[in-house]
Amino acid sequence: MNSVKLSILSPCYNGEKFIARYLDNILEQTFKDFEVIIINDGSKDNSNEIIRGYQKIFEDKGITFKYLNKKVNEGHAKAIDDGLKLVDGQYLMWPDIDDYMHKNHLEAHVKYMESHDSVDLAIGKSAVYNIKNLSTPLYYAWEKFPVTKEKLVNEFILAEDKNIGFMSGTFIIKTDFLWKIYPDRNIYSEIFVGPTIQMVFPALYLGKTGYIKEWTFDYYIHGNNQHIANEKRDFSSIQIVYENVVNHLKLDNNESERIKRMARNVTNRLNLGYAIKNGEKKMGIDAWRNLSKDDGIRFKEIIKYLILKIEPLRRLYLKTI
């Protein structure tokens, strides 16, 4: 039986600039029935010393604080995978340490889940800021919720609309549902990234998703987000993660291939865009050929391919972005 309502699981890698503020942010939350799980993913800075100091503060307040101090950096996905084994809450949230939760963030999410018993996963609205200007949000993620489950699933996979955010702190999931998907509490962690997709997508596809309209979370763009600093990844990680998730869910062949094809298209469209910006013509041509095989070419890909092939056009394009 779960001993707490909510588990808050957060990896930390070289997070000395953020971790104290983040733990203070948790302490100021209006909701109190939670445990904190911090996975220090082989940090080389003073993160460990800072976390140890806060561990005593939490424990003195009677709050369970679970801390795993890893000696080797293995990546965000493995850190989440390690942390899942320590979760005792009825619900799980996994914010990044460099973002900000309004004081009622945890309360709003747990309250929603408690009043919507059939919901397996809930998603809240978040404001996206450039760290250099916190006065005005760039935009709001999840400001509009897709009207159908099919649209929600497809837009989540394609990840082309800014409205569809991947900010991990906006999600809350029932652990009973999550353990049905991952009974051994193991997610795929052989690449550094992808834990949010692995936890959220099964709930979007197989479960019932709810929408918290209240804005209680701020996501900061730092240039390189703190939690993915020093991580070895490329765009192919997207299709790798979806291939593993779909295989794990054992979907029928047609549906499995549809989702994998969409994920491959995402990877190749990103590769095409990268090729244009960096003059990687072979990469762009390979991406175009892969899109052709998967019927993933739209009008915008045709335009991008022409830009890639015609160097003066590519140089002109780069001046406009």
Short mmCIF file of C-alpha atoms in Angstrom, two decimals:
data_model
loop_
_atom_site.label_atom_id
_atom_site.label_comp_id
_atom_site.label_asym_id
_atom_site.label_seq_id
_atom_site.Cartn_x
_atom_site.Cartn_y
_atom_site.Cartn_z
CA MET A 1 0.00 0.00 0.00
CA ASN A 2 1.31 3.45 -0.88
CA SER A 3 2.41 5.40 2.19
CA VAL A 4 2.30 8.87 0.63
CA LYS A 5 0.07 10.58 -1.91
CA LEU A 6 2.81 11.90 -4.15
CA SER A 7 6.37 11.02 -5.11
CA ILE A 8 8.52 13.79 -6.58
CA LEU A 9 11.39 12.27 -8.57
CA SER A 10 14.13 14.49 -10.03
CA PRO A 11 17.55 13.70 -11.51
CA CYS A 12 20.39 16.13 -11.01
CA TYR A 13 23.54 16.41 -13.10
CA ASN A 14 25.97 19.24 -12.28
CA GLY A 15 23.04 21.18 -10.89
CA GLU A 16 24.70 23.33 -8.24
CA LYS A 17 23.25 26.48 -9.86
CA PHE A 18 19.69 25.16 -9.59
CA ILE A 19 19.30 22.47 -6.93
CA ALA A 20 19.02 24.72 -3.85
CA ARG A 21 16.36 26.89 -5.48
CA TYR A 22 14.52 23.78 -6.64
CA LEU A 23 14.47 22.16 -3.19
CA ASP A 24 13.35 25.47 -1.63
CA ASN A 25 10.62 25.50 -4.29
CA ILE A 26 9.42 22.10 -3.07
CA LEU A 27 9.49 23.19 0.56
CA GLU A 28 7.24 26.18 -0.18
CA GLN A 29 4.52 24.08 -1.81
CA THR A 30 1.06 24.26 -0.23
CA PHE A 31 0.65 20.49 -0.61
CA LYS A 32 2.67 18.52 1.95
CA ASP A 33 1.87 14.81 1.61
CA PHE A 34 4.83 13.85 -0.55
CA GLU A 35 8.22 12.21 -0.61
CA VAL A 36 11.26 13.56 -2.45
CA ILE A 37 13.56 11.35 -4.53
CA ILE A 38 16.75 12.92 -5.88
CA ILE A 39 19.08 11.01 -8.18
CA ASN A 40 22.48 12.69 -8.41
CA ASP A 41 23.68 11.41 -11.77
CA GLY A 42 27.44 11.51 -11.28
CA SER A 43 27.72 15.27 -10.80
CA LYS A 44 31.23 16.69 -10.76
CA ASP A 45 30.32 19.96 -9.03
CA ASN A 46 29.04 20.65 -5.51
CA SER A 47 25.57 19.17 -6.08
CA ASN A 48 26.15 16.34 -3.62
CA GLU A 49 27.10 18.69 -0.75
CA ILE A 50 24.09 20.92 -1.39
CA ILE A 51 21.68 17.97 -1.59
CA ARG A 52 23.06 16.44 1.61
CA GLY A 53 22.44 19.71 3.42
CA TYR A 54 18.84 19.84 2.25
CA GLN A 55 18.27 16.18 3.08
CA LYS A 56 18.52 17.04 6.78
CA ILE A 57 16.18 20.03 6.36
CA PHE A 58 13.51 17.82 4.78
CA GLU A 59 13.95 15.04 7.33
CA ASP A 60 13.72 17.52 10.23
CA LYS A 61 10.33 18.52 8.82
CA GLY A 62 9.23 14.88 8.76
CA ILE A 63 9.41 14.63 4.95
CA THR A 64 10.83 11.45 3.47
CA PHE A 65 13.91 12.30 1.41
CA LYS A 66 15.43 9.51 -0.66
CA TYR A 67 18.80 10.24 -2.19
CA LEU A 68 20.87 8.17 -4.60
CA ASN A 69 24.33 9.59 -5.22
CA LYS A 70 25.67 7.89 -8.33
CA LYS A 71 29.37 7.99 -9.06
CA VAL A 72 29.04 7.79 -12.85
CA ASN A 73 26.89 9.90 -15.18
CA GLU A 74 24.57 7.51 -17.05
CA GLY A 75 22.02 9.96 -18.41
CA HIS A 76 18.54 11.27 -17.69
CA ALA A 77 16.69 8.09 -18.68
CA LYS A 78 18.82 5.85 -16.44
CA ALA A 79 18.47 8.29 -13.54
CA ILE A 80 14.66 8.16 -13.83
CA ASP A 81 14.86 4.37 -14.21
CA ASP A 82 16.88 4.15 -10.98
CA GLY A 83 14.47 6.46 -9.19
CA LEU A 84 11.36 4.49 -10.14
CA LYS A 85 12.49 1.68 -7.86
CA LEU A 86 12.28 4.09 -4.90
CA VAL A 87 8.77 5.44 -5.58
CA ASP A 88 6.13 4.80 -2.90
CA GLY A 89 3.55 7.44 -3.82
CA GLN A 90 0.05 6.99 -5.17
CA TYR A 91 0.95 9.56 -7.81
CA LEU A 92 4.24 10.46 -9.46
CA MET A 93 5.64 13.74 -10.77
CA TRP A 94 9.15 14.16 -12.18
CA PRO A 95 10.03 17.88 -12.57
CA ASP A 96 13.41 19.07 -13.80
CA ILE A 97 15.48 20.93 -11.23
CA ASP A 98 15.97 24.03 -13.39
CA ASP A 99 12.27 24.89 -13.76
CA TYR A 100 9.86 26.56 -11.34
CA MET A 101 6.66 25.37 -9.69
CA HIS A 102 4.11 27.89 -8.44
CA LYS A 103 3.32 27.35 -4.76
CA ASN A 104 0.07 25.56 -5.59
CA HIS A 105 1.54 23.39 -8.36
CA LEU A 106 1.56 20.09 -6.47
CA GLU A 107 -1.78 20.83 -4.80
CA ALA A 108 -3.49 21.64 -8.12
CA HIS A 109 -2.26 18.42 -9.72
CA VAL A 110 -3.07 16.10 -6.82
CA LYS A 111 -6.44 17.78 -6.26
CA TYR A 112 -7.33 17.20 -9.90
CA MET A 113 -6.39 13.52 -9.72
CA GLU A 114 -8.34 13.06 -6.49
CA SER A 115 -11.46 14.55 -8.04
CA HIS A 116 -11.11 12.63 -11.34
CA ASP A 117 -10.72 9.04 -10.25
CA SER A 118 -10.88 7.58 -13.76
CA VAL A 119 -7.95 9.69 -15.00
CA ASP A 120 -4.57 7.95 -15.26
CA LEU A 121 -2.49 10.92 -16.38
CA ALA A 122 -3.13 14.65 -16.06
CA ILE A 123 -1.37 17.48 -17.88
CA GLY A 124 -1.17 21.06 -16.68
CA LYS A 125 -0.61 24.33 -18.51
CA SER A 126 2.90 25.82 -18.37
CA ALA A 127 4.52 29.11 -19.35
CA VAL A 128 7.71 28.94 -21.39
CA TYR A 129 10.32 31.63 -20.73
CA ASN A 130 13.70 32.57 -22.12
CA ILE A 131 15.88 32.65 -19.02
CA LYS A 132 17.16 36.09 -20.11
CA ASN A 133 13.66 37.59 -19.87
CA LEU A 134 11.34 36.31 -17.16
CA SER A 135 8.91 39.22 -17.42
CA THR A 136 6.93 37.84 -20.36
CA PRO A 137 6.40 34.20 -21.43
CA LEU A 138 7.39 33.26 -24.96
CA TYR A 139 4.24 31.14 -25.13
CA TYR A 140 2.11 28.72 -23.10
CA ALA A 141 2.38 24.97 -23.54
CA TRP A 142 -0.81 22.93 -23.22
CA GLU A 143 -2.88 26.12 -23.41
CA LYS A 144 -5.26 24.30 -25.73
CA PHE A 145 -6.00 20.65 -25.18
CA PRO A 146 -6.51 18.42 -28.27
CA VAL A 147 -10.21 17.67 -28.66
CA THR A 148 -9.87 13.92 -29.32
CA LYS A 149 -7.65 11.18 -28.00
CA GLU A 150 -6.43 10.39 -31.51
CA LYS A 151 -5.42 14.00 -32.07
CA LEU A 152 -3.68 14.12 -28.69
CA VAL A 153 -1.67 10.96 -29.42
CA ASN A 154 -0.71 11.99 -32.95
CA GLU A 155 0.27 15.54 -31.99
CA PHE A 156 2.32 14.23 -29.08
CA ILE A 157 4.29 11.91 -31.37
CA LEU A 158 4.84 14.51 -34.08
CA ALA A 159 5.84 17.18 -31.52
CA GLU A 160 5.53 19.99 -34.08
CA ASP A 161 3.07 22.21 -32.25
CA LYS A 162 4.46 24.38 -29.43
CA ASN A 163 1.17 23.80 -27.64
CA ILE A 164 2.25 20.19 -27.06
CA GLY A 165 4.88 20.50 -24.35
CA PHE A 166 7.30 17.89 -23.07
CA MET A 167 8.05 19.71 -19.82
CA SER A 168 8.21 16.83 -17.38
CA GLY A 169 6.94 18.89 -14.44
CA THR A 170 3.54 19.40 -16.06
CA PHE A 171 2.59 15.71 -15.83
CA ILE A 172 1.18 13.68 -12.96
CA ILE A 173 0.50 9.95 -13.31
CA LYS A 174 -1.09 7.25 -11.18
CA THR A 175 1.63 4.84 -10.14
CA ASP A 176 -0.82 1.92 -10.22
CA PHE A 177 -1.21 2.56 -13.95
CA LEU A 178 2.52 3.03 -14.47
CA TRP A 179 3.37 -0.24 -12.73
CA LYS A 180 0.92 -2.08 -14.97
CA ILE A 181 2.93 -0.85 -17.95
CA TYR A 182 6.31 -1.39 -16.28
CA PRO A 183 5.77 -4.05 -13.59
CA ASP A 184 9.51 -4.37 -13.01
CA ARG A 185 9.80 -0.55 -12.92
CA ASN A 186 12.35 -0.63 -15.73
CA ILE A 187 12.19 1.80 -18.63
CA TYR A 188 14.48 1.73 -21.65
CA SER A 189 17.65 3.56 -20.62
CA GLU A 190 20.34 2.49 -23.09
CA ILE A 191 20.22 5.98 -24.59
CA PHE A 192 20.49 9.06 -22.41
CA VAL A 193 17.06 10.56 -23.10
CA GLY A 194 13.39 9.70 -23.46
CA PRO A 195 11.93 8.93 -20.00
CA THR A 196 9.00 11.35 -20.33
CA ILE A 197 7.89 9.78 -23.62
CA GLN A 198 8.10 6.32 -22.06
CA MET A 199 5.93 7.26 -19.09
CA VAL A 200 3.48 9.61 -20.79
CA PHE A 201 2.82 7.93 -24.15
CA PRO A 202 1.38 4.64 -22.73
CA ALA A 203 -1.05 6.66 -20.63
CA LEU A 204 -2.07 8.84 -23.58
CA TYR A 205 -2.59 5.79 -25.76
CA LEU A 206 -4.02 3.19 -23.35
CA GLY A 207 -5.31 5.21 -20.42
CA LYS A 208 -7.47 8.25 -19.76
CA THR A 209 -5.86 11.69 -19.85
CA GLY A 210 -7.09 14.75 -17.98
CA TYR A 211 -6.32 18.43 -18.45
CA ILE A 212 -5.56 20.91 -15.66
CA LYS A 213 -6.39 24.33 -17.10
CA GLU A 214 -4.69 26.25 -14.32
CA TRP A 215 -1.21 27.68 -15.06
CA THR A 216 1.09 26.56 -12.23
CA PHE A 217 4.43 25.79 -13.87
CA ASP A 218 7.22 27.78 -15.53
CA TYR A 219 9.67 26.22 -17.98
CA TYR A 220 12.96 28.01 -18.58
CA ILE A 221 14.93 27.83 -21.81
CA HIS A 222 18.63 28.10 -20.98
CA GLY A 223 20.03 27.38 -24.42
CA ASN A 224 20.86 23.86 -23.34
CA ASN A 225 18.46 22.60 -20.69
CA GLN A 226 20.33 21.68 -17.53
CA HIS A 227 19.22 18.07 -17.37
CA ILE A 228 20.47 17.24 -20.86
CA ALA A 229 23.85 18.92 -20.51
CA ASN A 230 26.68 16.62 -21.54
CA GLU A 231 24.29 14.02 -22.89
CA LYS A 232 25.15 12.05 -26.00
CA ARG A 233 22.07 12.14 -28.20
CA ASP A 234 20.95 12.74 -31.74
CA PHE A 235 17.57 12.97 -33.42
CA SER A 236 17.46 9.20 -33.93
CA SER A 237 16.83 8.86 -30.19
CA ILE A 238 13.19 9.83 -30.85
CA GLN A 239 12.49 6.86 -33.10
CA ILE A 240 14.54 4.53 -30.88
CA VAL A 241 12.48 5.45 -27.82
CA TYR A 242 9.16 5.03 -29.66
CA GLU A 243 10.24 1.71 -31.15
CA ASN A 244 11.00 0.41 -27.66
CA VAL A 245 7.77 1.77 -26.17
CA VAL A 246 5.60 0.34 -28.94
CA ASN A 247 7.32 -3.04 -28.74
CA HIS A 248 6.86 -3.03 -24.98
CA LEU A 249 3.13 -2.28 -25.31
CA LYS A 250 2.71 -5.14 -27.82
CA LEU A 251 0.36 -3.21 -30.10
CA ASP A 252 -1.03 -4.88 -33.22
CA ASN A 253 1.23 -4.80 -36.26
CA ASN A 254 -0.60 -2.09 -38.21
CA GLU A 255 -0.81 0.29 -35.29
CA SER A 256 2.73 -0.47 -34.20
CA GLU A 257 4.07 0.33 -37.67
CA ARG A 258 1.96 3.52 -37.91
CA ILE A 259 3.45 4.92 -34.70
CA LYS A 260 6.99 3.87 -35.59
CA ARG A 261 6.61 5.46 -39.01
CA MET A 262 5.46 8.73 -37.47
CA ALA A 263 8.47 8.69 -35.13
CA ARG A 264 10.83 7.98 -38.03
CA ASN A 265 9.31 10.90 -39.91
CA VAL A 266 9.96 13.17 -36.92
CA THR A 267 13.61 12.07 -36.84
CA ASN A 268 14.12 12.57 -40.57
CA ARG A 269 12.38 15.96 -40.64
CA LEU A 270 14.66 17.12 -37.83
CA ASN A 271 17.66 15.72 -39.69
CA LEU A 272 16.62 17.62 -42.81
CA GLY A 273 16.33 20.87 -40.88
CA TYR A 274 19.69 20.30 -39.22
CA ALA A 275 21.29 19.54 -42.58
CA ILE A 276 20.10 22.86 -44.00
CA LYS A 277 21.43 24.87 -41.08
CA ASN A 278 24.80 23.12 -41.05
CA GLY A 279 25.40 22.44 -44.72
CA GLU A 280 25.27 18.67 -44.25
CA LYS A 281 24.01 17.84 -47.72
CA LYS A 282 24.45 14.05 -47.47
CA MET A 283 22.50 13.95 -44.19
CA GLY A 284 19.71 15.96 -45.79
CA ILE A 285 19.55 13.75 -48.86
CA ASP A 286 19.44 10.63 -46.68
CA ALA A 287 16.64 12.19 -44.63
CA TRP A 288 14.71 13.01 -47.81
CA ARG A 289 15.05 9.45 -49.09
CA ASN A 290 13.88 8.05 -45.75
CA LEU A 291 10.89 10.39 -45.74
CA SER A 292 10.04 9.26 -49.28
CA LYS A 293 10.04 5.61 -48.17
CA ASP A 294 7.70 6.40 -45.28
CA ASP A 295 5.34 8.73 -47.20
CA GLY A 296 6.48 11.51 -44.89
CA ILE A 297 7.00 14.25 -47.45
CA ARG A 298 4.75 17.27 -47.17
CA PHE A 299 4.90 20.61 -48.95
CA LYS A 300 7.21 22.05 -46.30
CA GLU A 301 9.69 19.18 -46.80
CA ILE A 302 9.71 19.85 -50.55
CA ILE A 303 10.62 23.48 -49.86
CA LYS A 304 13.33 22.45 -47.40
CA TYR A 305 14.81 19.96 -49.86
CA LEU A 306 15.03 22.66 -52.53
CA ILE A 307 16.75 24.95 -50.02
CA LEU A 308 19.23 22.19 -49.22
CA LYS A 309 20.02 21.46 -52.86
CA ILE A 310 20.43 25.07 -54.03
CA GLU A 311 23.32 26.64 -52.13
CA PRO A 312 22.50 30.33 -52.84
CA LEU A 313 18.96 29.64 -51.66
CA ARG A 314 20.28 27.94 -48.52
CA ARG A 315 22.52 30.93 -47.70
CA LEU A 316 19.60 33.29 -48.20
CA TYR A 317 17.41 31.12 -45.96
CA LEU A 318 20.01 31.14 -43.18
CA LYS A 319 19.98 34.92 -43.14
CA THR A 320 16.25 34.91 -42.41
CA ILE A 321 16.25 32.59 -39.39
#
